[in-house]
Amino acid sequence: MPELPEVETTRRILEPYLLGQTIQKLSHSDPTRYRHTELAHGRKVLGTTRRGKYMLWQLEGGLEAIIHLGMTGGFRFEPHTHTRLTVELPGRTLYYTDPRRFGKWWVVEAGNYREIDLLGRIGPEPLSQAFTLPQFQRVLTGTRRRIKEVLLGQEAVAGIGNIYADESLWQSRIHPERPANTLKPAEVKRLYKAIRDVMGRAVEAGGSTLSDNSYQQPTGESGYFQFEHNAYGRPGQRCKRPGCTGKIARIVVGGRGTHLCPNCQRLAGLSRAK
């Protein structure tokens, strides 16, 4: 958290307040985490975009402000206990909050991502025309890494984190520990469609707000996609798939808590769900 749907929701809400406005100052006390921010001072915001989990503000003079919200980063229109950086605009201040301090900011020349290695090699956007089934099939065929780890890696497809990987794999009936290159064409197609469906619905719902409220929209409103979760955060609960009698289990894949239904996401010879 936040993942693509939460970052995109935040971007859409902030954009009307940013476009055409001049950043008077970015104020903070952590230059190692918020880098080169002085370069944005006096620059007009020309546009906002997103790549995966990164938010990008296009600034006049050929610069970009790049924001990664980390695990608990977000924006507010009012001062907040965990404000780490303020964006001073004419007549308004935006407050960047981050209780756990994992988020990062950079101001760089547009397209110069040397300090942000992943951004330079990130995969296609899941809701874009660039994300195609043949391309996805080629990537999966070329690796024996477990499919959930591939999804989290960002190079096969951008913006998927723990929540939406679990949801996409549940929807496509694929066990998260399957080696990617063992997926049959029909399974890859199911997963491809599930990713597009899950991410599209999550964006429309404003993302997911979990029980710790680590993500909220800039208005303070929660997301609503958590009410549609079928796997993530439901250990011990009945699988929602019609006709399935299994219960959602939790395992660890690549160091990440992972939720699945052992009954309809089977992996032969493996029984490690708890």
PDB file of N, CA, C and O in Angstrom, residues 83-118:
ATOM      1  N   THR A  83       2.472  15.000   8.964  1.00  0.00           N
ATOM      2  CA  THR A  83       2.930  15.766   7.802  1.00  0.00           C
ATOM      3  C   THR A  83       4.448  15.742   7.742  1.00  0.00           C
ATOM      4  O   THR A  83       5.131  16.037   8.716  1.00  0.00           O
ATOM      5  N   ARG A  84       4.990  15.369   6.572  1.00  0.00           N
ATOM      6  CA  ARG A  84       6.445  15.324   6.381  1.00  0.00           C
ATOM      7  C   ARG A  84       6.921  16.383   5.389  1.00  0.00           C
ATOM      8  O   ARG A  84       8.102  16.755   5.417  1.00  0.00           O
ATOM      9  N   LEU A  85       6.019  16.844   4.511  1.00  0.00           N
ATOM     10  CA  LEU A  85       6.402  17.810   3.491  1.00  0.00           C
ATOM     11  C   LEU A  85       5.160  18.630   3.136  1.00  0.00           C
ATOM     12  O   LEU A  85       4.043  18.098   3.105  1.00  0.00           O
ATOM     13  N   THR A  86       5.358  19.909   2.886  1.00  0.00           N
ATOM     14  CA  THR A  86       4.246  20.749   2.460  1.00  0.00           C
ATOM     15  C   THR A  86       4.528  21.299   1.067  1.00  0.00           C
ATOM     16  O   THR A  86       5.665  21.613   0.722  1.00  0.00           O
ATOM     17  N   VAL A  87       3.471  21.372   0.264  1.00  0.00           N
ATOM     18  CA  VAL A  87       3.534  21.931  -1.080  1.00  0.00           C
ATOM     19  C   VAL A  87       2.807  23.267  -1.037  1.00  0.00           C
ATOM     20  O   VAL A  87       1.576  23.313  -0.933  1.00  0.00           O
ATOM     21  N   GLU A  88       3.565  24.341  -1.092  1.00  0.00           N
ATOM     22  CA  GLU A  88       2.978  25.668  -0.993  1.00  0.00           C
ATOM     23  C   GLU A  88       2.634  26.179  -2.381  1.00  0.00           C
ATOM     24  O   GLU A  88       3.502  26.377  -3.228  1.00  0.00           O
ATOM     25  N   LEU A  89       1.322  26.380  -2.610  1.00  0.00           N
ATOM     26  CA  LEU A  89       0.790  26.883  -3.867  1.00  0.00           C
ATOM     27  C   LEU A  89       0.134  28.235  -3.602  1.00  0.00           C
ATOM     28  O   LEU A  89      -0.166  28.563  -2.445  1.00  0.00           O
ATOM     29  N   PRO A  90      -0.127  29.029  -4.624  1.00  0.00           N
ATOM     30  CA  PRO A  90      -0.822  30.293  -4.394  1.00  0.00           C
ATOM     31  C   PRO A  90      -2.199  30.064  -3.768  1.00  0.00           C
ATOM     32  O   PRO A  90      -3.068  29.423  -4.360  1.00  0.00           O
ATOM     33  N   GLY A  91      -2.379  30.520  -2.559  1.00  0.00           N
ATOM     34  CA  GLY A  91      -3.677  30.417  -1.895  1.00  0.00           C
ATOM     35  C   GLY A  91      -4.017  29.077  -1.308  1.00  0.00           C
ATOM     36  O   GLY A  91      -5.109  28.888  -0.771  1.00  0.00           O
ATOM     37  N   ARG A  92      -3.097  28.097  -1.367  1.00  0.00           N
ATOM     38  CA  ARG A  92      -3.395  26.760  -0.826  1.00  0.00           C
ATOM     39  C   ARG A  92      -2.107  26.031  -0.499  1.00  0.00           C
ATOM     40  O   ARG A  92      -1.084  26.222  -1.157  1.00  0.00           O
ATOM     41  N   THR A  93      -2.167  25.191   0.535  1.00  0.00           N
ATOM     42  CA  THR A  93      -1.054  24.324   0.878  1.00  0.00           C
ATOM     43  C   THR A  93      -1.531  22.880   0.873  1.00  0.00           C
ATOM     44  O   THR A  93      -2.591  22.567   1.424  1.00  0.00           O
ATOM     45  N   LEU A  94      -0.773  21.999   0.227  1.00  0.00           N
ATOM     46  CA  LEU A  94      -1.030  20.564   0.283  1.00  0.00           C
ATOM     47  C   LEU A  94      -0.076  19.949   1.291  1.00  0.00           C
ATOM     48  O   LEU A  94       1.096  20.326   1.353  1.00  0.00           O
ATOM     49  N   TYR A  95      -0.569  18.971   2.049  1.00  0.00           N
ATOM     50  CA  TYR A  95       0.219  18.367   3.114  1.00  0.00           C
ATOM     51  C   TYR A  95       0.486  16.903   2.772  1.00  0.00           C
ATOM     52  O   TYR A  95      -0.440  16.102   2.659  1.00  0.00           O
ATOM     53  N   TYR A  96       1.771  16.577   2.584  1.00  0.00           N
ATOM     54  CA  TYR A  96       2.162  15.189   2.335  1.00  0.00           C
ATOM     55  C   TYR A  96       2.408  14.525   3.676  1.00  0.00           C
ATOM     56  O   TYR A  96       3.225  14.987   4.488  1.00  0.00           O
ATOM     57  N   THR A  97       1.692  13.436   3.946  1.00  0.00           N
ATOM     58  CA  THR A  97       1.788  12.731   5.220  1.00  0.00           C
ATOM     59  C   THR A  97       2.389  11.348   5.012  1.00  0.00           C
ATOM     60  O   THR A  97       2.213  10.736   3.956  1.00  0.00           O
ATOM     61  N   ASP A  98       3.087  10.848   6.023  1.00  0.00           N
ATOM     62  CA  ASP A  98       3.726   9.535   5.882  1.00  0.00           C
ATOM     63  C   ASP A  98       4.132   9.024   7.263  1.00  0.00           C
ATOM     64  O   ASP A  98       5.272   9.211   7.700  1.00  0.00           O
ATOM     65  N   PRO A  99       3.215   8.371   7.981  1.00  0.00           N
ATOM     66  CA  PRO A  99       3.527   7.922   9.340  1.00  0.00           C
ATOM     67  C   PRO A  99       4.791   7.083   9.445  1.00  0.00           C
ATOM     68  O   PRO A  99       5.588   7.264  10.376  1.00  0.00           O
ATOM     69  N   ARG A 100       5.014   6.165   8.500  1.00  0.00           N
ATOM     70  CA  ARG A 100       6.158   5.260   8.621  1.00  0.00           C
ATOM     71  C   ARG A 100       7.391   5.706   7.837  1.00  0.00           C
ATOM     72  O   ARG A 100       8.407   5.035   7.848  1.00  0.00           O
ATOM     73  N   ARG A 101       7.290   6.819   7.141  1.00  0.00           N
ATOM     74  CA  ARG A 101       8.430   7.462   6.479  1.00  0.00           C
ATOM     75  C   ARG A 101       9.110   6.579   5.423  1.00  0.00           C
ATOM     76  O   ARG A 101      10.325   6.598   5.276  1.00  0.00           O
ATOM     77  N   PHE A 102       8.330   5.818   4.652  1.00  0.00           N
ATOM     78  CA  PHE A 102       8.911   5.028   3.571  1.00  0.00           C
ATOM     79  C   PHE A 102       8.803   5.723   2.214  1.00  0.00           C
ATOM     80  O   PHE A 102       9.391   5.274   1.235  1.00  0.00           O
ATOM     81  N   GLY A 103       8.020   6.784   2.137  1.00  0.00           N
ATOM     82  CA  GLY A 103       7.839   7.478   0.874  1.00  0.00           C
ATOM     83  C   GLY A 103       9.069   8.288   0.491  1.00  0.00           C
ATOM     84  O   GLY A 103       9.898   8.633   1.337  1.00  0.00           O
ATOM     85  N   LYS A 104       9.192   8.586  -0.808  1.00  0.00           N
ATOM     86  CA  LYS A 104      10.327   9.375  -1.297  1.00  0.00           C
ATOM     87  C   LYS A 104       9.866  10.339  -2.384  1.00  0.00           C
ATOM     88  O   LYS A 104       8.897  10.078  -3.101  1.00  0.00           O
ATOM     89  N   TRP A 105      10.592  11.456  -2.505  1.00  0.00           N
ATOM     90  CA  TRP A 105      10.365  12.447  -3.554  1.00  0.00           C
ATOM     91  C   TRP A 105      11.694  12.713  -4.256  1.00  0.00           C
ATOM     92  O   TRP A 105      12.753  12.682  -3.631  1.00  0.00           O
ATOM     93  N   TRP A 106      11.595  12.983  -5.547  1.00  0.00           N
ATOM     94  CA  TRP A 106      12.750  13.440  -6.321  1.00  0.00           C
ATOM     95  C   TRP A 106      12.277  14.554  -7.258  1.00  0.00           C
ATOM     96  O   TRP A 106      11.153  14.473  -7.791  1.00  0.00           O
ATOM     97  N   VAL A 107      13.100  15.541  -7.481  1.00  0.00           N
ATOM     98  CA  VAL A 107      12.882  16.487  -8.581  1.00  0.00           C
ATOM     99  C   VAL A 107      14.075  16.324  -9.518  1.00  0.00           C
ATOM    100  O   VAL A 107      15.228  16.495  -9.109  1.00  0.00           O
ATOM    101  N   VAL A 108      13.785  15.929 -10.765  1.00  0.00           N
ATOM    102  CA  VAL A 108      14.842  15.572 -11.717  1.00  0.00           C
ATOM    103  C   VAL A 108      14.527  16.171 -13.080  1.00  0.00           C
ATOM    104  O   VAL A 108      13.409  16.629 -13.341  1.00  0.00           O
ATOM    105  N   GLU A 109      15.515  16.136 -13.955  1.00  0.00           N
ATOM    106  CA  GLU A 109      15.249  16.459 -15.350  1.00  0.00           C
ATOM    107  C   GLU A 109      14.290  15.409 -15.900  1.00  0.00           C
ATOM    108  O   GLU A 109      14.414  14.216 -15.608  1.00  0.00           O
ATOM    109  N   ALA A 110      13.329  15.839 -16.692  1.00  0.00           N
ATOM    110  CA  ALA A 110      12.308  14.923 -17.208  1.00  0.00           C
ATOM    111  C   ALA A 110      12.950  13.721 -17.893  1.00  0.00           C
ATOM    112  O   ALA A 110      13.789  13.874 -18.779  1.00  0.00           O
ATOM    113  N   GLY A 111      12.583  12.530 -17.449  1.00  0.00           N
ATOM    114  CA  GLY A 111      13.090  11.297 -18.040  1.00  0.00           C
ATOM    115  C   GLY A 111      14.418  10.820 -17.495  1.00  0.00           C
ATOM    116  O   GLY A 111      14.878   9.736 -17.858  1.00  0.00           O
ATOM    117  N   ASN A 112      15.039  11.588 -16.608  1.00  0.00           N
ATOM    118  CA  ASN A 112      16.326  11.182 -16.033  1.00  0.00           C
ATOM    119  C   ASN A 112      16.063  10.442 -14.724  1.00  0.00           C
ATOM    120  O   ASN A 112      15.896  11.049 -13.669  1.00  0.00           O
ATOM    121  N   TYR A 113      16.027   9.118 -14.822  1.00  0.00           N
ATOM    122  CA  TYR A 113      15.641   8.300 -13.676  1.00  0.00           C
ATOM    123  C   TYR A 113      16.813   7.512 -13.103  1.00  0.00           C
ATOM    124  O   TYR A 113      16.637   6.426 -12.550  1.00  0.00           O
ATOM    125  N   ARG A 114      18.005   8.043 -13.213  1.00  0.00           N
ATOM    126  CA  ARG A 114      19.188   7.337 -12.711  1.00  0.00           C
ATOM    127  C   ARG A 114      19.090   7.067 -11.213  1.00  0.00           C
ATOM    128  O   ARG A 114      19.600   6.053 -10.731  1.00  0.00           O
ATOM    129  N   GLU A 115      18.465   7.950 -10.473  1.00  0.00           N
ATOM    130  CA  GLU A 115      18.330   7.755  -9.024  1.00  0.00           C
ATOM    131  C   GLU A 115      17.130   6.877  -8.678  1.00  0.00           C
ATOM    132  O   GLU A 115      16.932   6.521  -7.520  1.00  0.00           O
ATOM    133  N   ILE A 116      16.334   6.535  -9.679  1.00  0.00           N
ATOM    134  CA  ILE A 116      15.094   5.782  -9.449  1.00  0.00           C
ATOM    135  C   ILE A 116      15.112   4.610 -10.423  1.00  0.00           C
ATOM    136  O   ILE A 116      14.378   4.583 -11.418  1.00  0.00           O
ATOM    137  N   ASP A 117      15.934   3.631 -10.153  1.00  0.00           N
ATOM    138  CA  ASP A 117      16.222   2.568 -11.113  1.00  0.00           C
ATOM    139  C   ASP A 117      14.971   1.870 -11.610  1.00  0.00           C
ATOM    140  O   ASP A 117      14.805   1.647 -12.815  1.00  0.00           O
ATOM    141  N   LEU A 118      14.055   1.518 -10.716  1.00  0.00           N
ATOM    142  CA  LEU A 118      12.869   0.758 -11.114  1.00  0.00           C
ATOM    143  C   LEU A 118      12.013   1.536 -12.104  1.00  0.00           C
ATOM    144  O   LEU A 118      11.453   0.957 -13.037  1.00  0.00           O
TER     145      LEU A 118
END
